[in-house]
Coordinates of C-alpha atoms in Angstrom, one line a residue:
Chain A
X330 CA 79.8 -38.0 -52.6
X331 CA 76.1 -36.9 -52.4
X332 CA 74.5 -38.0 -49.4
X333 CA 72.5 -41.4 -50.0
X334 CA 70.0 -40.1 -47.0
X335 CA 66.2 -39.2 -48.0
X336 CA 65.7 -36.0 -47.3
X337 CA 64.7 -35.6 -43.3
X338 CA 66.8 -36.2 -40.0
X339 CA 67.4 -39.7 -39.2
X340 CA 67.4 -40.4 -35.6
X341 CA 71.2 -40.5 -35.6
X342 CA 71.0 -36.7 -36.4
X343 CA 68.4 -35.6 -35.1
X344 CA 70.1 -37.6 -31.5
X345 CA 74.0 -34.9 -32.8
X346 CA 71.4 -31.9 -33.1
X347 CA 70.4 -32.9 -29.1
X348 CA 74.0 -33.0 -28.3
X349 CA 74.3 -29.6 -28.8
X350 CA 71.5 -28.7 -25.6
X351 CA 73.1 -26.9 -22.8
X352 CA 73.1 -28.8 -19.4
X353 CA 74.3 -28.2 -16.2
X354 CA 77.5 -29.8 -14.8
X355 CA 79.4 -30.0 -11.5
X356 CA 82.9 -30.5 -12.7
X357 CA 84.8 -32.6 -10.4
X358 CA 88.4 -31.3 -12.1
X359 CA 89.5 -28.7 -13.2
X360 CA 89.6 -27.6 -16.4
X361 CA 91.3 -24.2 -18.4
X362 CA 89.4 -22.2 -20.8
X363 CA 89.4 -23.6 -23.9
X364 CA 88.7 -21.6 -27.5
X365 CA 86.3 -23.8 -29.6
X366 CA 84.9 -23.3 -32.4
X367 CA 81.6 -22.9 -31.3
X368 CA 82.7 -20.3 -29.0
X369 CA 85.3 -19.6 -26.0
X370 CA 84.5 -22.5 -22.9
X371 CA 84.9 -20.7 -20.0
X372 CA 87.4 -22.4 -17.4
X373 CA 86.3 -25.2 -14.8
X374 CA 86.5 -25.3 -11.3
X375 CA 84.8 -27.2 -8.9
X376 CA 82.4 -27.3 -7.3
X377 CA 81.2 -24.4 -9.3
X378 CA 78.2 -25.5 -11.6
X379 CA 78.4 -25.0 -15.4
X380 CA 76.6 -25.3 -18.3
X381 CA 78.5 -27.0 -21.2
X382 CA 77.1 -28.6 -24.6
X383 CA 75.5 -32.3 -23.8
X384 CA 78.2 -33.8 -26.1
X385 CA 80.9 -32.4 -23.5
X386 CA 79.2 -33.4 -21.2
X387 CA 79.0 -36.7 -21.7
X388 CA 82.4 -36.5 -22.6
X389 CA 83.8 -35.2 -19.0
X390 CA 81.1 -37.9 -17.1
X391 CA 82.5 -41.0 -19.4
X392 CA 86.0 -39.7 -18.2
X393 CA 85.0 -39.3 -14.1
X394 CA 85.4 -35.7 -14.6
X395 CA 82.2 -34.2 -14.0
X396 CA 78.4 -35.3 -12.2
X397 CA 75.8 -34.2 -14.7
X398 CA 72.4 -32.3 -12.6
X399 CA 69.6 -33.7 -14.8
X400 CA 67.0 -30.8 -15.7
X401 CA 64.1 -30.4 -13.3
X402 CA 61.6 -31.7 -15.8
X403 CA 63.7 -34.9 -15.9
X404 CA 62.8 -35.6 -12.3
X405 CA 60.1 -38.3 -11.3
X406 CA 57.3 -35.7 -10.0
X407 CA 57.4 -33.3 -12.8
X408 CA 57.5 -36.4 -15.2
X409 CA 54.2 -37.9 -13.6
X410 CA 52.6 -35.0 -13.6
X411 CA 53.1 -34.4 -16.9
X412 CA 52.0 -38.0 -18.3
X413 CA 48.8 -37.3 -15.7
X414 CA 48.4 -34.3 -17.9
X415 CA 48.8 -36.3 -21.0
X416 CA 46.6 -38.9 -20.3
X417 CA 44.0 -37.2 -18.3
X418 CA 43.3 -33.8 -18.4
X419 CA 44.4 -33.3 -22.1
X420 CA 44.2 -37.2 -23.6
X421 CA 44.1 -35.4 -27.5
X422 CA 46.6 -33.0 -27.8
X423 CA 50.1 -33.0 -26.8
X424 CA 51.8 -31.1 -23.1
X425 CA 52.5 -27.9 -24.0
X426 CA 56.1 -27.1 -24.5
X427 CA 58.1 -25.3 -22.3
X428 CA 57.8 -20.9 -22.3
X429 CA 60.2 -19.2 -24.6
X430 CA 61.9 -16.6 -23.4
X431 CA 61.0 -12.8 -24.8
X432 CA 61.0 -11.7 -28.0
X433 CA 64.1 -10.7 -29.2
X434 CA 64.6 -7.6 -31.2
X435 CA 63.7 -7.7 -34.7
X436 CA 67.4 -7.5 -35.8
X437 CA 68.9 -10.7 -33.8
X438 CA 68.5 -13.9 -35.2
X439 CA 65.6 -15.8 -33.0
X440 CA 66.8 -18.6 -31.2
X441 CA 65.2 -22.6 -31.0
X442 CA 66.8 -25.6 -30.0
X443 CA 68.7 -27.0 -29.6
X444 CA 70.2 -23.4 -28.5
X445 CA 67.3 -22.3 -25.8
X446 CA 68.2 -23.4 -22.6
X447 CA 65.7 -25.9 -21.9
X448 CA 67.6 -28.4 -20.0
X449 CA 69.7 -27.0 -17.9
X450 CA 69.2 -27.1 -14.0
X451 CA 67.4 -24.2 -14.1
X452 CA 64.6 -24.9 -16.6
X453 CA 61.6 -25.2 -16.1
X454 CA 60.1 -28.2 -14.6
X455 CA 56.7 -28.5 -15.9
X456 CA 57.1 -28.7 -19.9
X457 CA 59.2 -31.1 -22.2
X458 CA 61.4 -29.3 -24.6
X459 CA 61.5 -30.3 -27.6
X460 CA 64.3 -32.6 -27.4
X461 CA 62.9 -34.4 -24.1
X462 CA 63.1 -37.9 -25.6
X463 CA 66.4 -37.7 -26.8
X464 CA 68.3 -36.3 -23.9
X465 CA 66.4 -38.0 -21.3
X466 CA 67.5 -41.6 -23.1
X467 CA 71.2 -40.2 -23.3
X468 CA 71.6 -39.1 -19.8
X469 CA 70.0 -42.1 -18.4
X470 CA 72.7 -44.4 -20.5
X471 CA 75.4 -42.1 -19.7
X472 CA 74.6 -40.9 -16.0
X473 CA 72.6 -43.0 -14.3
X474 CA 73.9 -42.4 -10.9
X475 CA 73.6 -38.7 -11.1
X476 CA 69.6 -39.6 -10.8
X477 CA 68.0 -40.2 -8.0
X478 CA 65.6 -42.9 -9.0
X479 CA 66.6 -44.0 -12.4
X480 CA 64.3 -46.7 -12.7
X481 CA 61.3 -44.9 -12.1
X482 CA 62.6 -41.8 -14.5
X483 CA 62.7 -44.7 -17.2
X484 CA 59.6 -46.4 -16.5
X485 CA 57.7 -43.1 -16.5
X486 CA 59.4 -41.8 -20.0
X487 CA 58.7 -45.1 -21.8
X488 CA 55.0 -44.1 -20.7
X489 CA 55.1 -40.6 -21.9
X490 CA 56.4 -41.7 -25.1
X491 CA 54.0 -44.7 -25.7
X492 CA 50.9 -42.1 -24.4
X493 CA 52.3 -39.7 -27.0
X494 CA 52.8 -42.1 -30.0
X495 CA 49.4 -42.9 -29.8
X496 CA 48.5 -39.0 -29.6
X497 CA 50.4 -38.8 -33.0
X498 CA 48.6 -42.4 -35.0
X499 CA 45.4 -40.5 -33.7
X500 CA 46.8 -37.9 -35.6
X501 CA 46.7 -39.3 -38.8
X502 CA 42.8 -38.6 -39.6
X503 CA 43.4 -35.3 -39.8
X504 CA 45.7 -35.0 -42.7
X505 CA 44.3 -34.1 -45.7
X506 CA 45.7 -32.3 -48.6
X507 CA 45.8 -28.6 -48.3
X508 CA 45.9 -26.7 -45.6
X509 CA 48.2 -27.6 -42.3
X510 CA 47.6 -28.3 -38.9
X511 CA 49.5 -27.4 -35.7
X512 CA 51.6 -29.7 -33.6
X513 CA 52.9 -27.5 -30.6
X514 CA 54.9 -29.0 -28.2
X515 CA 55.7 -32.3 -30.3
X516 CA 59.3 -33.8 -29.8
X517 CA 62.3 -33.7 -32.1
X518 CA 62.4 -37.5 -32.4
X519 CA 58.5 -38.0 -32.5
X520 CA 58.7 -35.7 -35.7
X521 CA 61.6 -37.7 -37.2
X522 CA 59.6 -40.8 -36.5
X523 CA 56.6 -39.7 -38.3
X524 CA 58.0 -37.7 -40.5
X525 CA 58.4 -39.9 -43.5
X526 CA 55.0 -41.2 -42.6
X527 CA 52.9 -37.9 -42.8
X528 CA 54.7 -36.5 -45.2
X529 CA 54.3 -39.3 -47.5
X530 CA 50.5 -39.5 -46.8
X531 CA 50.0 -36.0 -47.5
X532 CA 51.9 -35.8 -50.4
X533 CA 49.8 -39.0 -51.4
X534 CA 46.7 -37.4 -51.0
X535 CA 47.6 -34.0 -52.9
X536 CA 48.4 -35.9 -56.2
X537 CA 45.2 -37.5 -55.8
X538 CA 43.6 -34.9 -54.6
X539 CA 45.3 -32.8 -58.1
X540 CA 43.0 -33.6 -60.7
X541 CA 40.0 -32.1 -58.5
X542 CA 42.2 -29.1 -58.1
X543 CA 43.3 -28.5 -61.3
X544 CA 39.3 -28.6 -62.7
X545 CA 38.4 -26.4 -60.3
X546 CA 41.2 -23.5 -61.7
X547 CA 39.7 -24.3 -65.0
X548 CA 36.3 -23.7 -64.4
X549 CA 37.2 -20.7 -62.7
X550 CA 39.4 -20.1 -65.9
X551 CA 36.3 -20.2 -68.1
X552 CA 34.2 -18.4 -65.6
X553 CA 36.0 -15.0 -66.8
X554 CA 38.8 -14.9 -64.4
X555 CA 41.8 -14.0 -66.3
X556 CA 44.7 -15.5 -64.6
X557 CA 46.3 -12.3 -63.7
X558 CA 43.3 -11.2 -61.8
X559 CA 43.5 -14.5 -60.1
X560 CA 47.4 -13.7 -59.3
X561 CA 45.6 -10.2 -57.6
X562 CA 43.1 -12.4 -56.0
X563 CA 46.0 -14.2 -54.1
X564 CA 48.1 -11.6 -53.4
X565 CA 44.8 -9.4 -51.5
X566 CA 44.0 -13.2 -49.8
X567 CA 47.7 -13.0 -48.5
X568 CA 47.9 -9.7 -46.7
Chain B
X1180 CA 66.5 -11.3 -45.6
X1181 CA 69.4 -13.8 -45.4
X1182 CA 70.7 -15.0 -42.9
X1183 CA 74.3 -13.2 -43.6
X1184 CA 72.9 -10.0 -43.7
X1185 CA 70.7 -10.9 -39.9
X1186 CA 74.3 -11.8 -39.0
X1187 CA 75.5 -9.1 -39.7
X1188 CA 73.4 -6.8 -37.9
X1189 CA 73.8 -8.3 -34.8
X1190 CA 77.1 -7.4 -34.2
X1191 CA 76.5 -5.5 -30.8
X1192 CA 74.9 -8.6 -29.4
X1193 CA 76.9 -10.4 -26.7
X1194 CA 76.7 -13.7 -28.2
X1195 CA 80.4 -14.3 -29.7
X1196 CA 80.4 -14.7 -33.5
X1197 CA 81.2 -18.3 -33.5
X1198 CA 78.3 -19.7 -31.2
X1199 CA 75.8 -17.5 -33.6
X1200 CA 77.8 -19.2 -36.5
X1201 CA 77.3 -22.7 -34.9
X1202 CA 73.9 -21.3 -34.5
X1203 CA 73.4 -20.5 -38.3
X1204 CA 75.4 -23.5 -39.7
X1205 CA 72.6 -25.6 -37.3
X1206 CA 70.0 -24.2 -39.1
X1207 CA 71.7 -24.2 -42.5
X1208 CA 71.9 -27.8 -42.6
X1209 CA 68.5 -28.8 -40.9
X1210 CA 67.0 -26.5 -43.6
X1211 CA 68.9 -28.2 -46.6
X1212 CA 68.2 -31.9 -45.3
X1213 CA 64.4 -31.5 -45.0
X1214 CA 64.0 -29.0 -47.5
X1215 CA 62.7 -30.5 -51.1
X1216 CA 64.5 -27.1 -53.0
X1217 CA 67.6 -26.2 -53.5
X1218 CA 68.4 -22.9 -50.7
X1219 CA 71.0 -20.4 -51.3
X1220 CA 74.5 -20.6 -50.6
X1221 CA 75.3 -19.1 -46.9
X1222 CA 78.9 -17.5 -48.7
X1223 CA 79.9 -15.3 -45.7
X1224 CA 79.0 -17.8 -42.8
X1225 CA 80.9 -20.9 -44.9
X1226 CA 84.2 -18.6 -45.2
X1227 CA 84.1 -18.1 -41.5
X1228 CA 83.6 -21.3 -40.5
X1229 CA 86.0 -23.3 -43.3
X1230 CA 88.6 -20.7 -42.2
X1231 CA 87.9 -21.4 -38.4
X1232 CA 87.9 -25.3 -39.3
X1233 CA 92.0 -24.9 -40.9
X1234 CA 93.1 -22.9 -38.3
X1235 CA 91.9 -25.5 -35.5
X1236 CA 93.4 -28.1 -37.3
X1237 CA 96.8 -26.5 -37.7
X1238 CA 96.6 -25.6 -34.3
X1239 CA 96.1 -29.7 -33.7
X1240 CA 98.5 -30.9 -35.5
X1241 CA 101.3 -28.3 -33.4
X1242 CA 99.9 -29.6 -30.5
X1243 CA 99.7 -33.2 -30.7
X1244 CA 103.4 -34.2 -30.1
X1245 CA 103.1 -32.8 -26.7
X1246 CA 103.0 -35.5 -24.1
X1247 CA 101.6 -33.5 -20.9
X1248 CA 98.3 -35.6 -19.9
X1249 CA 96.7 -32.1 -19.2
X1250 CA 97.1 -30.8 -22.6
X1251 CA 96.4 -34.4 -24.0
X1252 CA 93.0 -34.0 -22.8
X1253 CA 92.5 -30.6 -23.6
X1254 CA 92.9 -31.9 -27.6
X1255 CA 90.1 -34.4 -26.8
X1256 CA 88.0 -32.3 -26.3
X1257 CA 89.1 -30.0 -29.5
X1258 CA 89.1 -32.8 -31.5
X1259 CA 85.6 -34.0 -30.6
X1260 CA 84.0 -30.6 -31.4
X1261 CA 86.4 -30.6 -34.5
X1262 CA 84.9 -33.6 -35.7
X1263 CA 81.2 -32.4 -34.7
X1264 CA 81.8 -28.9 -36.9
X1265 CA 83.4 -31.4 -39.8
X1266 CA 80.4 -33.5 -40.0
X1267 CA 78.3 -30.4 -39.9
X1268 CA 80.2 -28.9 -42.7
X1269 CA 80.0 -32.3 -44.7
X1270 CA 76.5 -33.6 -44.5
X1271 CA 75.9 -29.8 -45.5
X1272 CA 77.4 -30.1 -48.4
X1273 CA 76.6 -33.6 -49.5
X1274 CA 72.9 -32.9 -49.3
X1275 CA 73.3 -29.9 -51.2
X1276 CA 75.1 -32.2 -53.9
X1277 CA 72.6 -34.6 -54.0
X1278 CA 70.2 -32.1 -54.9
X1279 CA 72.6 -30.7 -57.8
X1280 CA 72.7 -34.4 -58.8
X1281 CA 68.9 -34.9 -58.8
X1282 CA 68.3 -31.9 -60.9
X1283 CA 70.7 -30.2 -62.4
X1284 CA 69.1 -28.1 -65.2
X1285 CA 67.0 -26.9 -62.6
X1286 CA 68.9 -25.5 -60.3
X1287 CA 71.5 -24.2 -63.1
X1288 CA 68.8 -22.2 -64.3
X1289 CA 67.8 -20.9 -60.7
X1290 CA 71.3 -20.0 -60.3
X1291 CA 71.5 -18.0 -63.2
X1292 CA 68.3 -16.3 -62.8
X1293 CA 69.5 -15.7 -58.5
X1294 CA 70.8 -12.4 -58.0
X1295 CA 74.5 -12.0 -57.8
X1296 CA 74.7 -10.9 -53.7
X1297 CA 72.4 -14.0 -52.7
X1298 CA 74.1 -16.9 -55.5
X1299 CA 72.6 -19.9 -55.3
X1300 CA 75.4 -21.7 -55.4
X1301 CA 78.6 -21.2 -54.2
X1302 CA 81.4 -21.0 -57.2
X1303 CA 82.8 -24.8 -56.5
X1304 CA 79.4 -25.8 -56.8
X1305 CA 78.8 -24.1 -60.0
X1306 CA 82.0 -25.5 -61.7
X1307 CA 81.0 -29.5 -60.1
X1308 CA 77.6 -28.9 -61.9
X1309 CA 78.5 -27.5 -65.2
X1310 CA 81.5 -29.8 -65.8
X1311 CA 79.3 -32.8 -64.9
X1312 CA 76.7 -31.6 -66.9
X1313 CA 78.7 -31.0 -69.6
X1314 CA 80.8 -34.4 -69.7
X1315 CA 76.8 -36.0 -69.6
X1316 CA 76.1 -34.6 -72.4
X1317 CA 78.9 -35.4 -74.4
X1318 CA 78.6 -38.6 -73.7
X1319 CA 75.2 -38.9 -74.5
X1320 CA 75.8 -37.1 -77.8
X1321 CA 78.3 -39.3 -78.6
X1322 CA 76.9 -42.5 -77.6
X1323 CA 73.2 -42.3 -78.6
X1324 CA 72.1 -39.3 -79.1
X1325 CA 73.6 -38.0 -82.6
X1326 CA 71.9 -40.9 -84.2
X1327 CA 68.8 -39.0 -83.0
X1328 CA 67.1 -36.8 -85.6
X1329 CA 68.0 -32.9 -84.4
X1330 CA 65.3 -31.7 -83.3
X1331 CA 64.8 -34.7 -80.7
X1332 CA 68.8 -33.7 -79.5
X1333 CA 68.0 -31.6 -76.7
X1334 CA 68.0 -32.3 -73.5
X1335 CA 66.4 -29.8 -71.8
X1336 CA 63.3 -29.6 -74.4
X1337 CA 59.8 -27.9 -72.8
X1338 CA 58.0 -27.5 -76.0
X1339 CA 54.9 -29.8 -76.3
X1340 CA 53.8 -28.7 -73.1
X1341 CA 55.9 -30.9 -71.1
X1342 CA 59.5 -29.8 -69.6
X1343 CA 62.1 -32.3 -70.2
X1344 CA 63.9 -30.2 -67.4
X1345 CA 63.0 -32.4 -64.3
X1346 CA 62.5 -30.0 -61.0
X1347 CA 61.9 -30.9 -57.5
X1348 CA 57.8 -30.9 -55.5
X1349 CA 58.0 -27.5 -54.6
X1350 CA 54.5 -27.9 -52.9
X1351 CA 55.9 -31.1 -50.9
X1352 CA 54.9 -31.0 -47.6
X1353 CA 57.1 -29.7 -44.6
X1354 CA 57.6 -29.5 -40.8
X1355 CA 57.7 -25.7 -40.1
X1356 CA 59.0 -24.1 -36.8
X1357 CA 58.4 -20.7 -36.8
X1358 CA 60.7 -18.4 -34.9
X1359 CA 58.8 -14.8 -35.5
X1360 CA 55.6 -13.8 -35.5
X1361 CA 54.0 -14.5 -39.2
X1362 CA 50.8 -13.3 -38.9
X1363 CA 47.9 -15.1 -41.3
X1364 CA 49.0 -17.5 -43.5
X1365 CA 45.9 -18.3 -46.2
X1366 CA 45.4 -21.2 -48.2
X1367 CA 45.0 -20.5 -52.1
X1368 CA 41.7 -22.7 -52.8
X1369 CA 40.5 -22.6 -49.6
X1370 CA 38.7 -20.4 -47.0
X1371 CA 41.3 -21.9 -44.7
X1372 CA 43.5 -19.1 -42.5
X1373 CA 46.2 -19.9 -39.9
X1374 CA 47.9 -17.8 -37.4
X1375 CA 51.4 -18.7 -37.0
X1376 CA 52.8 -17.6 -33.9
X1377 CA 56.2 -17.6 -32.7
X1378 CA 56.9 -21.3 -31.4
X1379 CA 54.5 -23.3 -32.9
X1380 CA 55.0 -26.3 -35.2
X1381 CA 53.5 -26.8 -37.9
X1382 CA 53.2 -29.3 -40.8
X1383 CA 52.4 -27.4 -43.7
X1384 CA 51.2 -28.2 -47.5
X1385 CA 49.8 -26.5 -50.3
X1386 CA 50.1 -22.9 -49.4
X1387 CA 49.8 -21.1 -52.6
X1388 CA 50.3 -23.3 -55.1
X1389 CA 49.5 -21.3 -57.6
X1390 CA 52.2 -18.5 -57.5
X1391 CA 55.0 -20.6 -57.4
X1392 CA 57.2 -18.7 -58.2
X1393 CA 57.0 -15.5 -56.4
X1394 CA 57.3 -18.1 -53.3
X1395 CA 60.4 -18.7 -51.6
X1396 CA 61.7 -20.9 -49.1
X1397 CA 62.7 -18.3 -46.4
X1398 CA 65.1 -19.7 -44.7
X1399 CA 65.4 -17.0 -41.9
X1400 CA 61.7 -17.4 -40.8
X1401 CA 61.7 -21.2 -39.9
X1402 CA 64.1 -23.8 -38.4
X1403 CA 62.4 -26.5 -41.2
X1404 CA 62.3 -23.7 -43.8
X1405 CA 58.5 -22.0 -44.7
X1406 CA 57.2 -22.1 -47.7
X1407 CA 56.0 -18.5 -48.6
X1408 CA 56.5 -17.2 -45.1
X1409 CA 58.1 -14.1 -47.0
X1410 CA 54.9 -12.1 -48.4
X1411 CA 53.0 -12.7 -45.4
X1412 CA 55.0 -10.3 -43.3

């Protein structure tokens, strides 16, 4: 019964957790209001647009029910634009991702994806979310007549991703143990690709790197510090 | 903070309850895949959802002898997400097995250390672990380990200096997303400082090592989980 899985997402999971990204639809039939558990779906009628859960999505398109409106970002302008970006004006660090929407208040659980609504048709065009990979792949297997130039949307999100994979091997030289390092705008998929990788380095280097440490707490050890002092120490170093 | 008690604060929000369930049970599970600990039992949010889960089924099965194409593919569609909240629920709980499987005595001593609002386990969980542990050890006892002088009998020994009580790397490293503001994050060891802002991802190792165990895996403050984001607040 326990799962066999290492810990992580595999792409398979990571590819349900995009499924649940809101897009926009133009239904094509209608459809009554349904009560799912993951909240009441409001009723269809066309042409009216609405934003559904990809997985529904998909769903309605593999049945001729609906056209899906692929997000802005999605289209071939804002995609070359963003690989110029990547491969000229910032060739080491990734696109920023996409703006997040205020603050909420301190009592309401923040929200990240795959619940922002990054993908819909009125997202914003100049940033990847952070399932870009994923959910361009699926819509262009699913939907490729509701692009206009599918080709081209392909050819130029096979180069994002190979510009950005070498972004993230580049990456490797700065792992060391201790510490951590920040990878804004990276992709779901990108991080389940290298996650096994990094992780394993890093955790690789800390054991080596644990002898070292563990001197260096004993000198200090002999130096006077008592090791509640040094339990103070961390706590004034943390606030 | 847990994530029950956010829940339940938010109750004027417009969101319905069951998208910021979906929501939480999201999170719940991408926390306990990548997460190397064990994190506590979501109680509340599981009842809702299990509860939700039965009555949809029911609500299936009544349906399905119906022969109207219109309402044929309205239980499509409720079956799909059925099956979507169903895996959810599963993998869930299957990871969180694995890890009682890995290391029992660990996590059986966390769980009677845990406070009784925020258990670590849920009570199902607690009877799979100490009946399993329990038919282990007679089996051991009877097979090898009586023929053992006493004192090497135990099985969950930590004199000598060395635990026989196997635990998981706490200081493993993780992907981190964080959703609020943290502030400075230091490194113990190190003159390294971070800012962690709201949106950023981060891969993160060796914060604090050495106060293990005032840290916590605070589940509300990152989609991956944070190690120590708690004190930093």
């Amino acid at each position: 019964m326990a799962l066999p899985l290492p810990p992580g997402l595999t792409p398979p999971e990571i590819a349900f957790i995009c499924e649940m990204e809101l897009v926009t639809i133009i239904p094509r039939q209608r459809l009554e209001g349904l009560e799912l558990l993951g909240g009441p779906l409001k009723p269809l009628n066309p042409p009216q647009r609405a934003s559904l859960p990809l997985w529904l999505a998909l769903l309605l398109k593999r049945q001729r029910r609906a056209n899906i409106i692929p997000p802005p970002w999605l289209s071939p302008d804002s995609l070359a634009a963003i690989l110029q970006f990547e491969t000229e004006s910032s060739p080491d660090a990734f696109s920023p991702p996409p703006r997040l929407p205020p603050p909420p208040s301190s009592t309401t659980i923040p929200l990240s994806s795959p619940f922002l609504p990054s993908s819909t048709a009125d997202a914003p065009a100049d940033a990847l979310p952070y399932h870009w990979l994923e959910l361009g792949s699926m819509l262009l297997e699913a939907a490729p007549d509701d692009f206009d130039d599918a080709d081209e949307v392909r050819k130029l999100l096979r180069g994002l991703r190979e510009a950005r994979m070498a972004k993230l091997r580049q990456g490797v030289e700065v792992l060391d143990a201790g510490g951590g390092f920040k990878m804004n705008g990276v992709g779901g998929m990108e991080l389940g690709e290298a996650r096994s990788f990094i992780t394993g380095v890093v955790d690789g280097l800390r054991k080596i790197g644990k002898s070292r440490e563990e001197a260096r707490r004993e000198r200090e050890r002999e130096n006077g510090y008592s090791p509640s002092q040094n339990y103070e120490d961390d706590e004034m170093d943390m606030r | 903070m847990d994530i029950d008690d956010l829940l339940a604060e938010v109750a004027v929000d417009t969101t319905p309850q069951e998208t910021r369930d979906l929501q939480a049970l999201t999170r719940a599970w991408v926390a306990e895949r990548v997460a190397p600990e064990m994190l506590a039992w979501p109680g509340s949010l599981m009842e809702r959802v299990l509860e939700r889960v039965r009555r949809q089924i029911e609500l299936v099965e009544d349906q399905t002898g119906s022969m109207d194409p219109k309402t044929n593919f309205k239980l499509i569609v409720i079956q799909t997400e059925l099956e979507r909240f169903k895996f959810l629920v599963r993998s869930f709980l299957r990871s969180r097995l694995r890890k009682i499987d890995a290391h029992p005595l660990h996590i059986l001593a966390l769980h009677t250390d845990a406070d009784e609002m925020h258990p670590l386990l849920s009570p199902a969980e607690h009877q799979y672990l100490t009946s399993h542990q329990t038919l282990l050890s007679t089996h051991y006892a009877s097979s090898f380990l009586s023929q053992f002088p006493s004192s090497l009998q135990r099985l969950d020994d930590t004199t000598g200096g060395i635990s026989m009580v196997d635990k998981p790397d706490e200081d493993a490293a993780v992907f981190v997303r964080v959703l609020r503001d943290v502030g400075e994050v230091a490194v113990e060891g190190t003159e390294k400082r971070f800012e962690m802002k709201r949106g950023d991802v981060w891969k993160m190792y060796d914060i604090t090592p050495g106060v293990a165990g005032s840290d916590r895996w605070a589940r509300d403050e990152g989609q991956n989980a944070v190690h120590s984001g708690e004190r930093t607040k």
